[in-house]
Coordinates of C-alpha atoms in Angstrom, one line a residue:
M90 CA 20.8 -6.0 -17.3
S91 CA 22.4 -4.1 -14.4
K92 CA 24.7 -6.0 -12.1
R93 CA 23.3 -6.7 -8.7
G94 CA 25.2 -5.3 -5.7
K95 CA 27.5 -7.4 -3.5
K96 CA 25.1 -7.5 -0.5
Y97 CA 22.2 -8.5 -2.7
R98 CA 24.2 -11.4 -4.3
E99 CA 25.4 -12.5 -0.8
S100 CA 21.8 -12.5 0.5
L101 CA 20.6 -14.5 -2.6
S102 CA 23.2 -17.2 -1.8
T103 CA 21.8 -17.8 1.7
Y104 CA 18.7 -19.6 0.6
D105 CA 17.1 -21.4 -2.3
H106 CA 15.2 -18.7 -4.1
T107 CA 13.3 -21.3 -6.2
Q108 CA 11.7 -22.8 -3.1
A109 CA 8.6 -21.5 -1.3
Y110 CA 8.9 -21.4 2.5
D111 CA 6.4 -21.2 5.3
L112 CA 5.5 -17.7 6.3
E113 CA 7.6 -17.6 9.5
T114 CA 10.7 -18.9 7.8
A115 CA 10.2 -16.6 4.8
V116 CA 9.8 -13.5 7.1
N117 CA 12.9 -14.4 9.1
Q118 CA 14.9 -14.9 5.9
V119 CA 13.8 -11.5 4.5
L120 CA 14.7 -9.8 7.8
A121 CA 18.1 -11.5 7.8
N122 CA 18.8 -10.2 4.3
A123 CA 17.6 -6.6 5.1
K124 CA 21.1 -5.2 5.4
A125 CA 20.7 -1.6 4.3
N126 CA 21.7 1.1 6.8
F127 CA 18.1 2.3 7.1
D128 CA 14.9 0.8 8.3
E129 CA 13.8 -1.1 5.2
T130 CA 10.1 -1.5 4.2
I131 CA 8.9 -5.0 4.0
E132 CA 6.6 -5.6 1.0
L133 CA 4.1 -8.3 0.2
S134 CA 3.5 -9.3 -3.5
V135 CA 0.6 -11.5 -4.4
R136 CA -0.1 -12.8 -7.9
L137 CA -3.8 -13.6 -8.4
G138 CA -5.6 -15.9 -10.9
V139 CA -7.8 -13.1 -12.2
D140 CA -7.9 -11.1 -15.4
P141 CA -7.1 -7.4 -14.6
R142 CA -8.6 -6.4 -18.0
Q143 CA -12.1 -7.4 -16.9
A144 CA -14.1 -5.0 -14.8
D145 CA -15.7 -7.8 -12.9
Q146 CA -12.4 -9.3 -11.8
Q147 CA -10.9 -6.2 -10.1
V148 CA -9.4 -6.7 -6.6
R149 CA -9.2 -3.5 -4.5
G150 CA -9.7 -2.6 -0.9
V151 CA -8.4 -0.9 2.2
L152 CA -7.6 -2.0 5.7
V153 CA -5.9 -0.8 8.8
L154 CA -2.9 -3.0 9.5
P155 CA -2.9 -4.3 13.1
N156 CA 0.5 -2.9 13.7
G157 CA 0.5 0.0 11.3
T158 CA 2.9 0.6 8.5
G159 CA 5.8 2.2 10.4
K160 CA 5.5 5.2 8.1
S161 CA 4.3 8.6 9.1
K162 CA 1.9 9.9 6.4
R163 CA 1.2 13.6 5.7
V164 CA -2.5 14.0 5.2
L165 CA -4.0 16.8 3.1
V166 CA -7.7 17.5 3.6
I167 CA -9.5 19.6 1.0
A168 CA -12.6 20.9 2.9
K169 CA -14.4 24.1 3.9
G170 CA -16.1 25.5 7.0
E171 CA -17.0 23.0 9.8
K172 CA -15.3 20.1 8.0
A173 CA -12.1 22.0 7.7
D174 CA -12.2 22.8 11.4
I175 CA -12.9 19.1 12.1
A176 CA -9.9 18.1 9.9
A177 CA -7.5 20.4 11.7
A178 CA -8.7 19.2 15.1
A179 CA -8.3 15.5 14.0
G180 CA -4.7 16.0 13.1
A181 CA -4.6 16.7 9.4
D182 CA -1.2 18.0 8.3
I183 CA -2.6 20.4 5.7
V184 CA -6.2 21.8 5.4
G185 CA -7.4 24.0 2.6
A186 CA -9.8 24.4 -0.3
E187 CA -9.5 26.2 -3.7
E188 CA -6.2 27.7 -2.7
I189 CA -4.7 24.2 -2.3
V190 CA -6.0 23.1 -5.7
T191 CA -4.4 26.2 -7.3
R192 CA -1.1 25.6 -5.6
I193 CA -1.0 22.0 -6.9
Q194 CA -1.9 23.2 -10.4
K195 CA 0.5 26.1 -10.6
E196 CA 3.4 25.0 -8.4
N197 CA 3.4 21.2 -8.9
W198 CA 3.3 20.9 -5.1
F199 CA 3.0 17.4 -3.7
D200 CA 4.2 17.7 -0.1
F201 CA 1.6 15.1 1.1
D202 CA 1.0 11.4 1.0
V203 CA -2.8 11.1 1.2
V204 CA -5.7 13.4 0.1
I205 CA -9.0 13.2 1.9
T206 CA -12.1 15.3 1.0
S207 CA -15.8 15.4 1.5
P208 CA -18.4 14.6 -1.3
D209 CA -19.4 18.3 -1.6
M210 CA -15.8 19.2 -2.5
M211 CA -15.3 16.7 -5.3
G212 CA -16.2 19.3 -7.9
V213 CA -13.2 21.3 -6.8
V214 CA -10.9 18.3 -6.4
G215 CA -12.0 17.1 -9.9
R216 CA -10.1 20.0 -11.4
I217 CA -6.8 18.3 -10.5
G218 CA -7.9 14.7 -11.1
R219 CA -5.6 14.3 -14.1
I220 CA -2.7 15.4 -11.8
L221 CA -3.5 13.4 -8.7
G222 CA -4.7 10.3 -10.6
P223 CA -1.4 9.1 -12.1
K224 CA 0.3 9.6 -8.7
G225 CA -2.3 7.4 -6.9
L226 CA -3.5 10.4 -4.9
M227 CA -7.0 11.0 -6.2
P228 CA -9.6 10.7 -3.4
N229 CA -12.0 7.8 -3.9
P230 CA -15.0 6.6 -2.0
K231 CA -13.8 3.0 -2.3
S232 CA -10.6 3.8 -0.4
G233 CA -12.4 5.8 2.2
T234 CA -10.8 9.1 1.2
V235 CA -14.1 10.7 0.0
T236 CA -16.2 10.7 3.1
Q237 CA -18.5 12.7 5.4
D238 CA -16.6 11.4 8.4
I239 CA -13.3 13.3 7.9
A240 CA -12.1 12.7 11.4
K241 CA -12.4 8.9 11.1
A242 CA -10.6 8.9 7.8
I243 CA -7.7 10.9 9.2
K244 CA -7.5 8.6 12.2
E245 CA -7.4 5.5 10.1
V246 CA -4.6 6.8 7.8
K247 CA -2.5 7.8 10.8
A248 CA -3.1 4.4 12.4
G249 CA -1.7 2.6 9.4
K250 CA -4.5 2.2 6.8
V251 CA -3.2 0.8 3.5
E252 CA -4.9 0.5 0.1
Y253 CA -4.3 -2.6 -2.0
R254 CA -5.2 -3.0 -5.6
L255 CA -4.5 -5.2 -8.6
D256 CA -2.0 -3.9 -11.2
K257 CA -2.0 -4.7 -14.9
T258 CA 0.0 -7.9 -14.4
A259 CA -2.5 -9.3 -11.9
I260 CA -0.2 -8.6 -8.9
I261 CA -0.9 -6.8 -5.7
H262 CA 2.1 -5.0 -4.1
C263 CA 1.7 -3.6 -0.6
G264 CA 4.0 -2.5 2.2
V265 CA 3.3 -4.4 5.4
G266 CA 5.7 -2.7 7.9
K267 CA 9.3 -2.1 8.6
K268 CA 12.3 -4.3 9.4
S269 CA 12.3 -2.9 12.9
F270 CA 8.8 -4.4 13.5
G271 CA 10.3 -7.9 14.0
P272 CA 8.8 -11.2 12.7
E273 CA 5.7 -11.3 15.0
K274 CA 4.2 -8.0 14.0
L275 CA 5.1 -8.5 10.3
I276 CA 3.4 -11.9 10.3
E277 CA 0.3 -10.4 11.9
N278 CA 0.1 -7.7 9.3
I279 CA 0.7 -10.1 6.4
N280 CA -2.1 -12.4 7.7
A281 CA -4.5 -9.5 8.0
L282 CA -3.7 -8.3 4.5
M283 CA -4.0 -11.8 3.0
E284 CA -7.3 -12.3 4.7
A285 CA -8.6 -9.0 3.2
I286 CA -7.4 -10.2 -0.3
Y287 CA -9.2 -13.5 0.1
K288 CA -12.4 -11.7 1.2
A289 CA -12.1 -9.5 -1.9
K290 CA -12.2 -12.4 -4.3
P291 CA -14.4 -11.5 -7.3
A292 CA -17.4 -13.7 -8.0
A293 CA -16.2 -14.0 -11.6
A294 CA -12.8 -15.4 -10.6
K295 CA -12.2 -19.0 -11.7
G296 CA -9.6 -21.5 -10.9
T297 CA -6.8 -20.9 -8.4
Y298 CA -7.3 -17.5 -6.8
V299 CA -3.9 -16.9 -5.1
R300 CA -1.2 -18.1 -7.5
S301 CA 1.9 -17.1 -5.7
V302 CA 3.1 -15.0 -2.7
A303 CA 6.4 -13.4 -2.0
I304 CA 7.9 -11.0 0.5
S305 CA 10.9 -8.7 0.2
S306 CA 12.7 -5.8 1.8
T307 CA 13.5 -2.5 0.1
M308 CA 17.0 -3.6 -0.9
G309 CA 16.9 -7.3 -0.5
P310 CA 15.8 -10.2 -2.8
G311 CA 12.3 -11.7 -2.7
V312 CA 11.5 -14.9 -0.8
K313 CA 8.6 -17.1 -2.0
V314 CA 6.0 -18.1 0.5
A315 CA 4.0 -21.3 0.6
Y316 CA 1.1 -19.4 2.1
S317 CA -1.7 -21.3 3.9
R318 CA -4.7 -19.4 5.0
V319 CA -5.0 -18.9 8.7

């Protein structure tokens, strides 16, 4: 096991990492321990009492965080004709069609964070599904990135839309803002995400749904949260 850095070990000594704290205390502890010389991302990790191997117990969704993510996302729109014009006017960073797909295939080009397309272009986008899929970039109707309303989708991404989904270990990891947001905005974002996760509870889920909650910064240790639904 690699040895933790000095700042990390110092941060870990400032609180009881076995104890779960109320949300406000936990957020303030994470912010106090975010000591890197850049604006660290604050991440929420939620372990759920579901079986990720079962199709009827998947948890996935999207929402626009009240205070955004603090990260500027480069949006690629794969569209033609009028929809391409709409995308450009709505603020898409890159707009194209087959030529973009070819560039991704031949040049391994990934200078974008989100891909949005319209249903009529999915046949074209499907050609690079095996490339985009593993990187989490494949457009999907459930995440709102395959849509007829291209302008709305772009606006939501730019406003701070995030996608949350269960991983193989039944944990959801999702960024909820930056250190510079301060505690109030981070707490508001966390409560919004937690409410979305509660609403996404599968009907097939049994027993305790939310097993544990923790928050952390990019370089700092995690802090357990005794989360109570607001």
